[in-house]
Structures are given as structure tokens and as C-alpha cells.
Coordinates of C-alpha atoms and ligand atoms in Angstrom, one line a residue:
X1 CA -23.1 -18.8 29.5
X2 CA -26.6 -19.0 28.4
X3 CA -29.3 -21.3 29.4
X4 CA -31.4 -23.3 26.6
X5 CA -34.1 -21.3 27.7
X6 CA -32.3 -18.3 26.3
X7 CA -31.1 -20.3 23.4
X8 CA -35.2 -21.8 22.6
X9 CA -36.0 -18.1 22.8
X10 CA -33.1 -16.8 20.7
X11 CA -33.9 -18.6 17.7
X12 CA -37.6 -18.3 17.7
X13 CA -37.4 -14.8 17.4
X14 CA -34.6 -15.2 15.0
X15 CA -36.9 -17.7 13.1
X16 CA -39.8 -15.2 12.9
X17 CA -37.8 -12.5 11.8
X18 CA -36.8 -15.1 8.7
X19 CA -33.5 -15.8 9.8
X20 CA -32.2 -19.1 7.8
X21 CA -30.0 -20.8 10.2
X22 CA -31.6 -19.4 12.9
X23 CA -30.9 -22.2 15.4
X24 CA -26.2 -21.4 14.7
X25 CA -26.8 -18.1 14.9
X26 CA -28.6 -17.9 18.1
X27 CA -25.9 -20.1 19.5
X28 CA -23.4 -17.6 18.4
X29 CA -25.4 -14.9 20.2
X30 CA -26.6 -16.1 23.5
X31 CA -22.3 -17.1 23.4
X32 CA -21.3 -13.4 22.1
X33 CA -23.7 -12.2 25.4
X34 CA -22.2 -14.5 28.0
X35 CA -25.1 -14.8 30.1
X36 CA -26.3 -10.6 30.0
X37 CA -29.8 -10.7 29.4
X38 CA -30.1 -7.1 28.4
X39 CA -27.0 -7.7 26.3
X40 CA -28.9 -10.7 24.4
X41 CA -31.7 -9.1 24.3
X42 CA -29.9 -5.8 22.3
X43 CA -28.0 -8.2 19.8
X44 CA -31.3 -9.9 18.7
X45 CA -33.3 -7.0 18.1
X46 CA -30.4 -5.6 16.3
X47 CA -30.0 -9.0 13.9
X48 CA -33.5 -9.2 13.8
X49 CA -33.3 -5.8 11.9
X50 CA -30.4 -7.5 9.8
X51 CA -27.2 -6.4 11.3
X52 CA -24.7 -8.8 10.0
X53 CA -24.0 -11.7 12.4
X54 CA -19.9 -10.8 12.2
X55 CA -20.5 -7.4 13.7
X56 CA -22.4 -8.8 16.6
X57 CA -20.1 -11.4 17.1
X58 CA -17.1 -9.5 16.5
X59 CA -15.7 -12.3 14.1
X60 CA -16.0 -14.6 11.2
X61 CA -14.7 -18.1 10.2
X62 CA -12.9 -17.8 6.7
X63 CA -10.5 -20.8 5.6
X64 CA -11.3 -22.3 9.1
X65 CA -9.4 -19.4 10.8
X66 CA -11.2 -16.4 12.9
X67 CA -11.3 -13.0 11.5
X68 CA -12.2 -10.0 13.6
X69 CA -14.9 -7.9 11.7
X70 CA -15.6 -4.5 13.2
X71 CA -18.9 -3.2 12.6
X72 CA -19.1 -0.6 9.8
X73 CA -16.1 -3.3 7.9
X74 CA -17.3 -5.5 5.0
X75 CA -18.6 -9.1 5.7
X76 CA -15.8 -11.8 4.6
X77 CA -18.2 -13.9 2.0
X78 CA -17.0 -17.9 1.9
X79 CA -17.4 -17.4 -1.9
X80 CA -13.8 -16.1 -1.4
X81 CA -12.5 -19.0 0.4
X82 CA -11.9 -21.1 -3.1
X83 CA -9.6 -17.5 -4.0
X84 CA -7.8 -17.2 -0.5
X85 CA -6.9 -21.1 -0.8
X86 CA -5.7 -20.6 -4.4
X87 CA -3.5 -18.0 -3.3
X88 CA -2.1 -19.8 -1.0
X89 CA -1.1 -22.6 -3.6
X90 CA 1.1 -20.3 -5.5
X91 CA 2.8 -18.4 -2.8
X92 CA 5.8 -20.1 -1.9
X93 CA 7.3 -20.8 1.5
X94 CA 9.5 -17.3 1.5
X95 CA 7.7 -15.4 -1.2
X96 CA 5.6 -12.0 -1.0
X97 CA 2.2 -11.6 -1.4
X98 CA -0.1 -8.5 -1.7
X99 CA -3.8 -8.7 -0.7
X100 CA -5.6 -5.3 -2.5
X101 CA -8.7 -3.8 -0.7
X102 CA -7.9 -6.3 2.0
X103 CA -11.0 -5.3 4.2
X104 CA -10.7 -6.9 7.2
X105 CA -8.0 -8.7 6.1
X106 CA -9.1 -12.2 5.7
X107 CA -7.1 -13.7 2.7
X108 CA -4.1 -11.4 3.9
X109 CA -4.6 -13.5 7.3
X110 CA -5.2 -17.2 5.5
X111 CA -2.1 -16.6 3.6
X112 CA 0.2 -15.6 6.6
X113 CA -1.2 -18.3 8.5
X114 CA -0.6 -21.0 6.2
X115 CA 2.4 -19.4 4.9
X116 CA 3.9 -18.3 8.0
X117 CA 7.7 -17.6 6.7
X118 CA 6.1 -15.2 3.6
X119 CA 5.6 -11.9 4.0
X120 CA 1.6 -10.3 3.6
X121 CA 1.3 -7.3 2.7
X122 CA -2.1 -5.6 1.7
X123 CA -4.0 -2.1 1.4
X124 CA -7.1 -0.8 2.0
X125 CA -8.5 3.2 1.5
X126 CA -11.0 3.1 4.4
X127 CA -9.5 3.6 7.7
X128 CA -11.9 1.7 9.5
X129 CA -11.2 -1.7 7.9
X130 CA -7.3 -0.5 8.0
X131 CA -8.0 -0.4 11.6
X132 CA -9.8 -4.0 11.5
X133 CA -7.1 -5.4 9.6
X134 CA -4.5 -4.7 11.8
X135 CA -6.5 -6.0 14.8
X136 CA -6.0 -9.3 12.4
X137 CA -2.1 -8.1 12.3
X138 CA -2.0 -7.7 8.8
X139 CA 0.5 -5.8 7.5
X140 CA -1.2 -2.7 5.8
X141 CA -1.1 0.4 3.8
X142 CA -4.2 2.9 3.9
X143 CA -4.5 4.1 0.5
X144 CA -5.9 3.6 -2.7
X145 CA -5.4 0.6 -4.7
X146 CA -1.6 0.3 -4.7
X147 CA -0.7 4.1 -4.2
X148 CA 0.9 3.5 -0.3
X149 CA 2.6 0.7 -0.9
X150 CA 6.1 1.0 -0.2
X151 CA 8.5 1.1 -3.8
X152 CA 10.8 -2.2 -2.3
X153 CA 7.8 -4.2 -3.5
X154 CA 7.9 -2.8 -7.0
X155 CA 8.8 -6.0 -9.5
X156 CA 9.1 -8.6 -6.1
X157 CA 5.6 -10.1 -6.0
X158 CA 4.7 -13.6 -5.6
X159 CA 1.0 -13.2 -5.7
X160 CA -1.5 -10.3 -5.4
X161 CA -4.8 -11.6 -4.9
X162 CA -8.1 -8.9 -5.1
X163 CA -12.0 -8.6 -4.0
X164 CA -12.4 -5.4 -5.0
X165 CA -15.9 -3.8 -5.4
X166 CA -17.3 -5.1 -8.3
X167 CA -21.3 -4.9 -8.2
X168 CA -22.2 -2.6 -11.3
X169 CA -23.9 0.3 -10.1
X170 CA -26.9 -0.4 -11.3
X171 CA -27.2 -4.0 -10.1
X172 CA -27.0 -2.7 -6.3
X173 CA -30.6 -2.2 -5.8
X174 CA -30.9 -6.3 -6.7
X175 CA -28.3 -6.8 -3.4
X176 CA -30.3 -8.3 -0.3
X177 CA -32.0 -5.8 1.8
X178 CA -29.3 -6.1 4.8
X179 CA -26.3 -6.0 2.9
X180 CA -27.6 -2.3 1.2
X181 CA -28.9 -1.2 4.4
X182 CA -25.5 -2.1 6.5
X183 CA -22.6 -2.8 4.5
X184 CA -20.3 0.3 3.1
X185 CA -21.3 1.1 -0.7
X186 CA -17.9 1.8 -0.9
X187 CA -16.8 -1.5 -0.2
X188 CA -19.8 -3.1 -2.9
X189 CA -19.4 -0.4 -6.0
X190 CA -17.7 -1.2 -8.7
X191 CA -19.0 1.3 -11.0
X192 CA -20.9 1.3 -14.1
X193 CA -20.2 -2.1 -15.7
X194 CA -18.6 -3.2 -12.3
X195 CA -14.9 -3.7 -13.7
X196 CA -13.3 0.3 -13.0
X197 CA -11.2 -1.4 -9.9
X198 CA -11.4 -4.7 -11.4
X199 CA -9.3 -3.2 -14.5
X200 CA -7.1 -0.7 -11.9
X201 CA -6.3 -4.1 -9.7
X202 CA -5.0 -5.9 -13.2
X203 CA -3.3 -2.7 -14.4
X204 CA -1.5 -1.6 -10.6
X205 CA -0.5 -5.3 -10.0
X206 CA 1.3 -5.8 -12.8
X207 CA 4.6 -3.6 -11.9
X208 CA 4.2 -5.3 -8.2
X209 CA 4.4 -9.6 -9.8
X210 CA 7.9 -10.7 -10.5
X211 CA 7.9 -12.7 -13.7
X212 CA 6.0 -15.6 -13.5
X213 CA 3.9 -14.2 -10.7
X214 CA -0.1 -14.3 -9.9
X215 CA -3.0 -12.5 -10.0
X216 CA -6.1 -13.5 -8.5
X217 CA -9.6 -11.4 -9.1
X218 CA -12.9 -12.3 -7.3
X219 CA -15.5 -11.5 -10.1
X220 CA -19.3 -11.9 -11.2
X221 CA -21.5 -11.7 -14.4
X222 CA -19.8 -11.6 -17.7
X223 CA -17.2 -9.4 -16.1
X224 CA -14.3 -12.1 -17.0
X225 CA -15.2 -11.4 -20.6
X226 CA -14.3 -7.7 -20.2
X227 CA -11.5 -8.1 -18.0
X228 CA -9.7 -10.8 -20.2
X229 CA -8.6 -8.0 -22.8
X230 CA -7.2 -6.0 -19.8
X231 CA -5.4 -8.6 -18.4
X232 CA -4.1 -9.3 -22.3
X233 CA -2.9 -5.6 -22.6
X234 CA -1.4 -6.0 -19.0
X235 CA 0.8 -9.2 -20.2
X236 CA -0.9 -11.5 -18.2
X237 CA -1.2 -15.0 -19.8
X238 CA -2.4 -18.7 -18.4
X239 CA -5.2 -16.9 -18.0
X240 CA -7.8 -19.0 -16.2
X241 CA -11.4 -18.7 -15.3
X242 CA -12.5 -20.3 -11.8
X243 CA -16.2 -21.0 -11.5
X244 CA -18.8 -22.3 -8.6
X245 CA -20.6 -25.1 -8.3
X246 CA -23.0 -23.7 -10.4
X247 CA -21.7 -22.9 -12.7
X248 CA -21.1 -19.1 -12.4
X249 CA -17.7 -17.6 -12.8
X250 CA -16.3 -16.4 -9.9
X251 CA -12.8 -15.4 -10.6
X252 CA -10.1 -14.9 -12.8
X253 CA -6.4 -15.8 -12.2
X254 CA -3.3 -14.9 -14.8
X255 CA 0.5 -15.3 -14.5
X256 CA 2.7 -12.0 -15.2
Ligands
SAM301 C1 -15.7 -6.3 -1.5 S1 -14.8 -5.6 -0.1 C2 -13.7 -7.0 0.1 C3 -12.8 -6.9 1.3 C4 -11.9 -8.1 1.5 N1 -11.0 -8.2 0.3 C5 -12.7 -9.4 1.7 O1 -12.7 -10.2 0.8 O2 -13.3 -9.5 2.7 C6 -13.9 -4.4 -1.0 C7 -12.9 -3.6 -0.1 O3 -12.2 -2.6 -0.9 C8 -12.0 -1.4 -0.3 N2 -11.8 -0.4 -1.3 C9 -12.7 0.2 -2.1 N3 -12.1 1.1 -2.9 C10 -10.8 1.0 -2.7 C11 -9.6 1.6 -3.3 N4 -9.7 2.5 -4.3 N5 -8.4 1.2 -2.8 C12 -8.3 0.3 -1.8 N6 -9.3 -0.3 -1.2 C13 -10.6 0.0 -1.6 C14 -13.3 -1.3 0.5 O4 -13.2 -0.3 1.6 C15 -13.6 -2.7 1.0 O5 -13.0 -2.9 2.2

């Protein structure tokens, strides 16, 4: 344990180095170093230099429930809480649902844990985040997009919920400093207009949803307005757009 002398310290230099809630996180770090003074000494100089706080930590709170994040492993962002807790709405008590680029698996783990007699399924193509995920015990495949997932789930799914990459290439450079600096390009790309796995994740879902089945895509920008036409093509219908508090859309769900 820390003293408030380590804490008083902590988020001063937290504070200068214009961290925002500099006072939580230095509570999470003099915890994380459990009374090591060269150890809280290391993680503040490396969030000072804008290591992500989950790394540091070695977890993150999503829907209320802990999620180990390795370093190196996309940041769970609470923007997706509102699509986890949707998911979880429309997968019933024994259904199936399949979480694409599941990352460190956080809405994999939120729906297993609120539906505990489903089964969650997910996949993910970078092996580091596979092996984050299954410290989480999510069931899943390493591959891209649905290519490793096993043919039983073919026509079977409940819900497939997605947070793909989806900043257009372009538009990365506009991304806070830390996240470009730390967090996997791979995991923040989404090509030119930002929709290339957007679109895959509509088209490679549809086989997976039995009829009636959802789909649920994290999104930004006016990338609803090109998606919609995919999902169209894709027989998706109900199609309905889910925006923040501000206003800003933020994803799009369908039934198949
Ligand atoms: C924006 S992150 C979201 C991770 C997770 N869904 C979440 O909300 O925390 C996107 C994830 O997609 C993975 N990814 C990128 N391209 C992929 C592909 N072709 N197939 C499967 N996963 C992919 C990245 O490695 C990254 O973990």
C-alpha cells in the first residue's frame, strides 16, 4: 500500500504532465505499485509520457466488469459500453453470440457475464490481443474477420456485435498524441473512407445471424450513411442508427 505522501506526489506530477483526472489515476498507480517506490516511480514516468493507464494497471472497467488489457492490446473505450449493453439486450438466455475484432475481449466478456448460459464466441487477427482475450476466457479464433471461425456457427447466430477499425486513414493524424504514439495502427485503421472492415463485418456476418438475428457496428462520421446501402445489399433491415449525447452517431444496428 501506498502512503498519501506517495499519492500527493503522484498526482502532482500527473497534474503537470496535463493528466485530466490526475488525482483517480494516481490512486490507480500508487495501488498497481503496492508500496515499490522504484516501481511507482517507473509507472509515472511512463504515464507521464502517455502510456495508457490500462497497460499500467493491467486492466480496465467496461460495463462495471474488469478487463485485463496487456500492453501493446487496444484500450476498451466506454463509448462502447451503450453497444456491449445493447448486445446483451438481444441475446437470449441460451443463444450464440459472435464478438468480431474482439481485442481484449471486453463486449465478448460483458455478454458472457450477463448471459452466462449463452455461448461467446469472438475473433481477433493479432495474436497478442488473442492472447489478452483468453486471459479474459473468451472463447477465440485468431484470424481475420470471420475466416477461423468454426463452420457449426454458419446460419446459428444470435448476435454479432463489431468495433472494428474504422478511423479513415487520413483522419489518424487528428487522433490524440498518446493513442498514435501507443496504440496498434492496426487496431485504429479503417482505411480510406474508414468503412473497408466496417463493410467486411456487415457482409461476413450475415451467413453467421439466424433469421431475425443482430448486428451491431461501432461507427463515426457520416460512415452510417455509407454503410446503410451495405447493410441493404446484405439483407439487413430495422436498420437503426444509435447516437451519443451529443448528438454524433455512434453505431448502427440491423436485424438479418
Ligand atoms: C478498435 S479495436 C477494438 C477492439 C475491441 N472490439 C474493443 O472494443 O475493445 C479493433 C480490433 O480489431 C482487430 N483487427 C484489425 N483487423 C482485423 C481483422 N482483419 N480481423 C480480425 N481482427 C482485426 C485489431 O487487432 C483490434 O484488436
Amino acid at each position: 500500500m501506498g502512503t498519501d505522501d506517495d499519492l500527493e506526489t503522484t498526482t502532482a506530477q500527473l497534474r503537470e504532465a496535463g493528466c485530466v483526472a490526475a488525482r483517480e489515476e494516481a490512486a490507480e498507480l500508487v495501488e498497481a505499485a503496492g508500496g515499490d517506490v522504484a516501481r511507482l516511480r517507473e509507472l509515472v514516468a511512463r504515464r507521464c509520457s502517455g502510456e495508457p493507464l490500462a497497460w499500467l494497471i493491467g486492466s480496465v472497467r467496461f460495463c462495471g466488469e474488469t478487463v485485463f488489457v496487456c500492453p501493446g492490446v487496444f484500450v476498451p473505450r466506454r463509448q462502447s459500453e451503450r453497444l456491449a449493453l445493447e448486445a446483451v439486450a438481444r441475446l437470449p438466455e441460451h443463444g450464440l453470440a459472435v464478438d468480431l475484432c474482439t481485442g481484449a475481449g471486453a463486449i465478448a466478456v460483458v455478454l458472457a457475464r450477463r448471459r452466462p448460459l449463452a455461448r461467446v464466441v469472438a475473433s481477433e487477427i493479432d495474436p497478442l490481443a488473442v492472447e489478452c482475450a483468453r486471459t479474459n476466457r473468451v472463447e477465440v479464433f485468431e484470424g481475420d474477420m470471420t475466416a477461423s471461425l468454426p463452420a457449426e456457427l454458419l446460419g446459428q447466430v444470435d448476435v454479432v456485435t463489431a468495433v472494428v477499425p474504422y478511423v479513415p486513414t487520413g483522419e489518424l493524424r487528428f487522433l490524440a498524441r498518446d493513442v498514435l504514439a501507443y496504440e496498434p495502427r492496426r487496431a485504429l485503421d479503417g482505411g480510406e473512407a474508414g468503412t473497408v472492415l466496417l463493410a467486411r463485418a456487415a457482409l461476413e456476418a450475415a451467413p453467421l445471424l439466424r433469421s431475425g438475428g443482430s448486428l451491431l457496428l461501432e461507427l463515426g462520421g457520416d460512415e452510417a450513411d455509407l454503410l446503410r446501402p451495405v447493410l441493404a445489399e446484405n439483407g439487413y433491415r430495422e436498420v437503426e442508427l444509435l447516437v451519443d449525447e451529443e448528438g454524433d452517431p455512434r453505431a448502427l444496428f440491423g436485424r438479418h
